[in-house]
Every structure is written in C-alpha cells, then in structure tokens.
Tab-separated table of N, CA and C in Angstrom:
chain	number	residue	atom	x	y	z
A	217	MET	N	1.059	-1.262	-0.024
A	217	MET	CA	0.098	0.095	-0.056
A	217	MET	C	0.779	1.211	-0.007
A	218	ILE	N	0.696	2.298	-0.733
A	218	ILE	CA	1.553	3.529	-1.036
A	218	ILE	C	0.731	4.311	0.054
A	219	GLY	N	1.927	4.946	0.818
A	219	GLY	CA	1.309	6.225	1.829
A	219	GLY	C	0.868	7.392	1.060
A	220	LEU	N	0.329	8.093	1.847
A	220	LEU	CA	0.035	9.534	1.229
A	220	LEU	C	0.992	10.585	1.662
A	221	ASP	N	1.449	11.414	0.937
A	221	ASP	CA	2.180	12.637	1.434
A	221	ASP	C	1.297	13.593	2.179
A	222	TRP	N	0.907	13.505	3.485
A	222	TRP	CA	-0.099	14.395	3.760
A	222	TRP	C	0.622	15.747	4.127
A	223	ARG	N	1.877	15.728	4.136
A	223	ARG	CA	2.127	17.212	4.349
A	223	ARG	C	2.402	17.965	3.101
A	224	GLY	N	2.628	17.171	1.957
A	224	GLY	CA	2.312	17.755	0.806
A	224	GLY	C	0.882	18.068	0.379
A	225	LEU	N	0.108	17.206	0.510
A	225	LEU	CA	-1.187	17.399	0.241
A	225	LEU	C	-1.787	18.608	1.185
A	226	MET	N	-1.242	18.757	2.272
A	226	MET	CA	-1.985	19.836	3.320
A	226	MET	C	-1.438	21.126	2.695
A	227	GLN	N	-0.034	21.354	2.203
A	227	GLN	CA	0.494	22.434	2.073
A	227	GLN	C	-0.152	22.668	0.611
A	228	ALA	N	-0.677	21.831	-0.486
A	228	ALA	CA	-1.045	22.109	-1.536
A	228	ALA	C	-2.488	22.575	-1.384
A	229	GLY	N	-3.139	22.149	-0.427
A	229	GLY	CA	-4.500	22.769	-0.480
A	229	GLY	C	-4.713	23.827	0.361
A	230	LEU	N	-4.103	23.901	1.644
A	230	LEU	CA	-4.153	25.114	2.503
A	230	LEU	C	-3.304	25.962	2.023
A	231	HIS	N	-2.197	26.179	1.495
A	231	HIS	CA	-1.354	27.145	0.791
A	231	HIS	C	-1.656	27.454	-0.567
A	232	GLY	N	-1.702	26.373	-1.537
A	232	GLY	CA	-1.645	26.547	-2.789
A	232	GLY	C	-3.300	26.922	-3.458
A	233	LEU	N	-4.272	25.881	-2.523
A	233	LEU	CA	-5.459	26.322	-3.073
A	233	LEU	C	-6.346	27.280	-2.005
A	234	ARG	N	-5.234	27.657	-0.714
A	234	ARG	CA	-5.994	28.763	-0.002
A	234	ARG	C	-7.342	28.133	0.666
A	235	LEU	N	-7.482	26.649	1.015
A	235	LEU	CA	-8.575	26.215	1.576
A	235	LEU	C	-8.576	26.522	3.073
A	236	THR	N	-9.571	26.712	3.624
A	236	THR	CA	-9.387	26.766	5.281
A	236	THR	C	-9.308	24.867	5.559
A	237	PRO	N	-8.808	25.011	6.965
A	237	PRO	CA	-8.811	23.496	7.460
A	237	PRO	C	-9.942	22.599	7.237
A	238	ASP	N	-10.965	23.254	7.470
A	238	ASP	CA	-12.425	22.519	7.569
A	238	ASP	C	-12.738	22.466	6.085
A	239	GLN	N	-12.386	23.079	5.295
A	239	GLN	CA	-12.746	22.828	3.708
A	239	GLN	C	-11.764	21.520	3.126
A	240	PHE	N	-10.468	21.743	3.768
A	240	PHE	CA	-9.542	20.540	3.370
A	240	PHE	C	-9.808	19.435	3.910
A	241	TRP	N	-10.344	19.167	5.279
A	241	TRP	CA	-10.538	17.964	5.496
A	241	TRP	C	-11.706	17.382	5.287
A	242	ALA	N	-12.901	18.069	4.732
A	242	ALA	CA	-14.343	17.920	4.157
A	242	ALA	C	-13.999	17.174	2.827
A	243	LEU	N	-13.021	17.380	2.055
A	243	LEU	CA	-12.803	16.905	0.907
A	243	LEU	C	-12.594	15.508	0.972
A	244	THR	N	-13.011	14.616	-0.439
A	244	THR	CA	-12.628	13.285	-0.235
A	244	THR	C	-11.165	13.234	-1.086
A	245	PRO	N	-10.246	12.173	-1.091
A	245	PRO	CA	-9.107	12.352	-1.836
A	245	PRO	C	-9.469	12.727	-3.336
A	246	ALA	N	-10.539	11.995	-3.899
A	246	ALA	CA	-10.592	12.268	-5.428
A	246	ALA	C	-11.027	13.859	-5.505
A	247	GLU	N	-11.483	14.213	-4.581
A	247	GLU	CA	-11.966	15.943	-4.946
A	247	GLU	C	-10.784	16.611	-4.930
A	248	LEU	N	-9.683	16.192	-3.756
A	248	LEU	CA	-8.480	16.934	-3.466
A	248	LEU	C	-7.969	16.524	-5.014
A	249	GLN	N	-7.752	15.548	-5.505
A	249	GLN	CA	-7.009	15.423	-6.873
A	249	GLN	C	-7.446	16.067	-7.775
A	250	ILE	N	-8.679	16.508	-8.084
A	250	ILE	CA	-9.476	16.785	-9.085
A	250	ILE	C	-9.094	18.477	-9.137
A	251	MET	N	-9.202	18.864	-7.849
A	251	MET	CA	-8.718	20.207	-7.507
A	251	MET	C	-7.426	20.699	-7.760
A	252	LEU	N	-6.386	19.591	-7.825
A	252	LEU	CA	-4.999	19.794	-7.584
A	252	LEU	C	-4.682	19.700	-9.091
A	253	GLY	N	-5.620	19.219	-10.169
A	253	GLY	CA	-5.425	18.850	-11.235
A	253	GLY	C	-4.404	17.326	-11.667
A	254	LEU	N	-4.643	16.732	-10.694
A	254	LEU	CA	-3.819	15.267	-10.600
A	254	LEU	C	-4.638	14.331	-11.361
A	255	THR	N	-4.005	13.473	-12.053
A	255	THR	CA	-4.639	12.442	-12.805
A	255	THR	C	-5.103	11.164	-11.846
A	256	GLN	N	-6.217	10.341	-12.291
A	256	GLN	CA	-6.380	9.322	-11.313
A	256	GLN	C	-5.267	8.484	-11.478
A	257	THR	N	-4.897	7.912	-10.065
A	257	THR	CA	-3.750	6.978	-9.906
A	257	THR	C	-4.308	5.579	-10.088
A	258	SER	N	-5.432	5.243	-9.792
A	258	SER	CA	-6.060	3.844	-9.767
A	258	SER	C	-7.144	3.652	-10.864
A	259	PRO	N	-7.354	2.442	-11.646
A	259	PRO	CA	-8.455	2.622	-12.402
A	259	PRO	C	-9.890	2.519	-11.632
A	260	PRO	N	-10.776	2.825	-12.470
A	260	PRO	CA	-12.212	2.825	-11.618
A	260	PRO	C	-12.310	1.224	-11.049
A	261	MET	N	-13.259	1.153	-10.121
A	261	MET	CA	-13.788	-0.381	-9.595
A	261	MET	C	-14.490	-1.005	-10.713
A	262	GLY	N	-14.253	-2.178	-10.958
A	262	GLY	CA	-14.855	-2.993	-12.121
A	262	GLY	C	-16.130	-4.049	-11.292
A	263	ARG	N	-17.067	-4.450	-12.046
A	263	ARG	CA	-17.952	-5.310	-11.428
A	263	ARG	C	-17.228	-6.406	-10.575
A	264	ASP	N	-16.293	-6.988	-10.586
A	264	ASP	CA	-15.856	-8.349	-10.157
A	264	ASP	C	-15.344	-7.792	-8.712
A	265	ARG	N	-14.697	-6.613	-8.582
A	265	ARG	CA	-14.069	-6.153	-7.438
A	265	ARG	C	-15.267	-5.702	-6.497
A	266	LEU	N	-16.313	-5.102	-7.169
A	266	LEU	CA	-17.239	-4.619	-6.101
A	266	LEU	C	-17.851	-5.939	-5.542
A	267	ALA	N	-18.270	-7.124	-6.579
A	267	ALA	CA	-18.707	-8.217	-6.196
A	267	ALA	C	-18.056	-8.805	-4.609
A	268	GLU	N	-16.537	-8.926	-5.065
A	268	GLU	CA	-15.756	-9.177	-3.963
A	268	GLU	C	-15.876	-8.387	-2.566
A	269	LEU	N	-16.104	-7.222	-2.713
A	269	LEU	CA	-16.342	-6.338	-1.574
A	269	LEU	C	-17.826	-6.287	-1.148
A	270	GLN	N	-18.804	-6.637	-1.893
A	270	GLN	CA	-20.049	-6.933	-1.333
A	270	GLN	C	-20.033	-8.451	-0.621
A	271	THR	N	-19.222	-9.327	-1.139
A	271	THR	CA	-19.146	-10.801	-0.506
A	271	THR	C	-18.396	-10.469	1.203
A	272	ALA	N	-17.259	-9.824	0.986
A	272	ALA	CA	-16.393	-9.576	2.234
A	272	ALA	C	-17.108	-8.667	3.052
A	273	PHE	N	-17.939	-7.807	2.899
A	273	PHE	CA	-18.648	-6.910	3.642
A	273	PHE	C	-20.101	-6.553	3.452
A	274	PRO	N	-20.913	-7.760	3.558
A	274	PRO	CA	-22.397	-7.995	3.537
A	274	PRO	C	-22.975	-6.484	4.083
A	275	ASP	N	-24.139	-6.236	3.434
A	275	ASP	CA	-24.868	-5.326	4.095
A	275	ASP	C	-25.561	-6.074	5.331
A	276	VAL	N	-25.792	-5.375	6.576
A	276	VAL	CA	-26.505	-5.751	7.773
A	276	VAL	C	-28.065	-5.240	8.215
A	277	ASP	N	-28.924	-6.172	8.228
A	277	ASP	CA	-29.934	-5.394	8.461
A	277	ASP	C	-30.104	-5.191	10.184
A	278	LYS	N	-29.676	-4.222	10.510
A	278	LYS	CA	-29.483	-3.757	12.103
A	278	LYS	C	-30.748	-4.141	12.987
A	279	GLU	N	-32.075	-4.026	12.340
A	279	GLU	CA	-33.350	-4.137	13.048
A	279	GLU	C	-33.727	-5.351	13.127
A	280	ASN	N	-33.041	-6.557	12.633
A	280	ASN	CA	-33.365	-8.079	12.447
A	280	ASN	C	-32.056	-8.712	13.356
A	281	LEU	N	-31.236	-8.151	13.811
A	281	LEU	CA	-30.398	-8.933	14.787
A	281	LEU	C	-30.865	-9.329	15.938
A	282	ASP	N	-30.208	-10.566	16.061
A	282	ASP	CA	-30.613	-11.272	17.286
A	282	ASP	C	-29.356	-11.155	18.560
A	283	GLY	N	-29.924	-10.734	19.770
A	283	GLY	CA	-28.767	-10.517	20.738
A	283	GLY	C	-29.054	-9.136	21.258
C-alpha cells in the first residue's frame, strides 16, 4: 500500500488552493486530486471487485439482529 504525502497534500490544499482547514478535511481524496489537477492513480472499480467487496462486507439489517 502506498502512503500519502500528507504534508505535501496539506501544503497544496491550505497554501496553494487557499482552503481553510475545515474545507480541506471535508474533501474526499478524489475531490482534492481534481482540484489539484492530478490524474487518477488507480483504475475505476469494476464489477468483479465490487462483487468481492459485497461478499467480504455484506449489508447488515440492524433491525433484525439477534442478541
């Protein structure tokens, strides 16, 4: 897994884009990438990957849980 350069991202967001801290932390990584003009670093999720995630993390009906 690749780590994020938080210092660089914060500097670009707070100083380069002149965002307030609240505005910066409210952004998603994708929104920040778009605002900075960066290209997408990973391909969009395909159906197979979505199916894997749905199997690994199924939706839970909290109203019908026993216990």
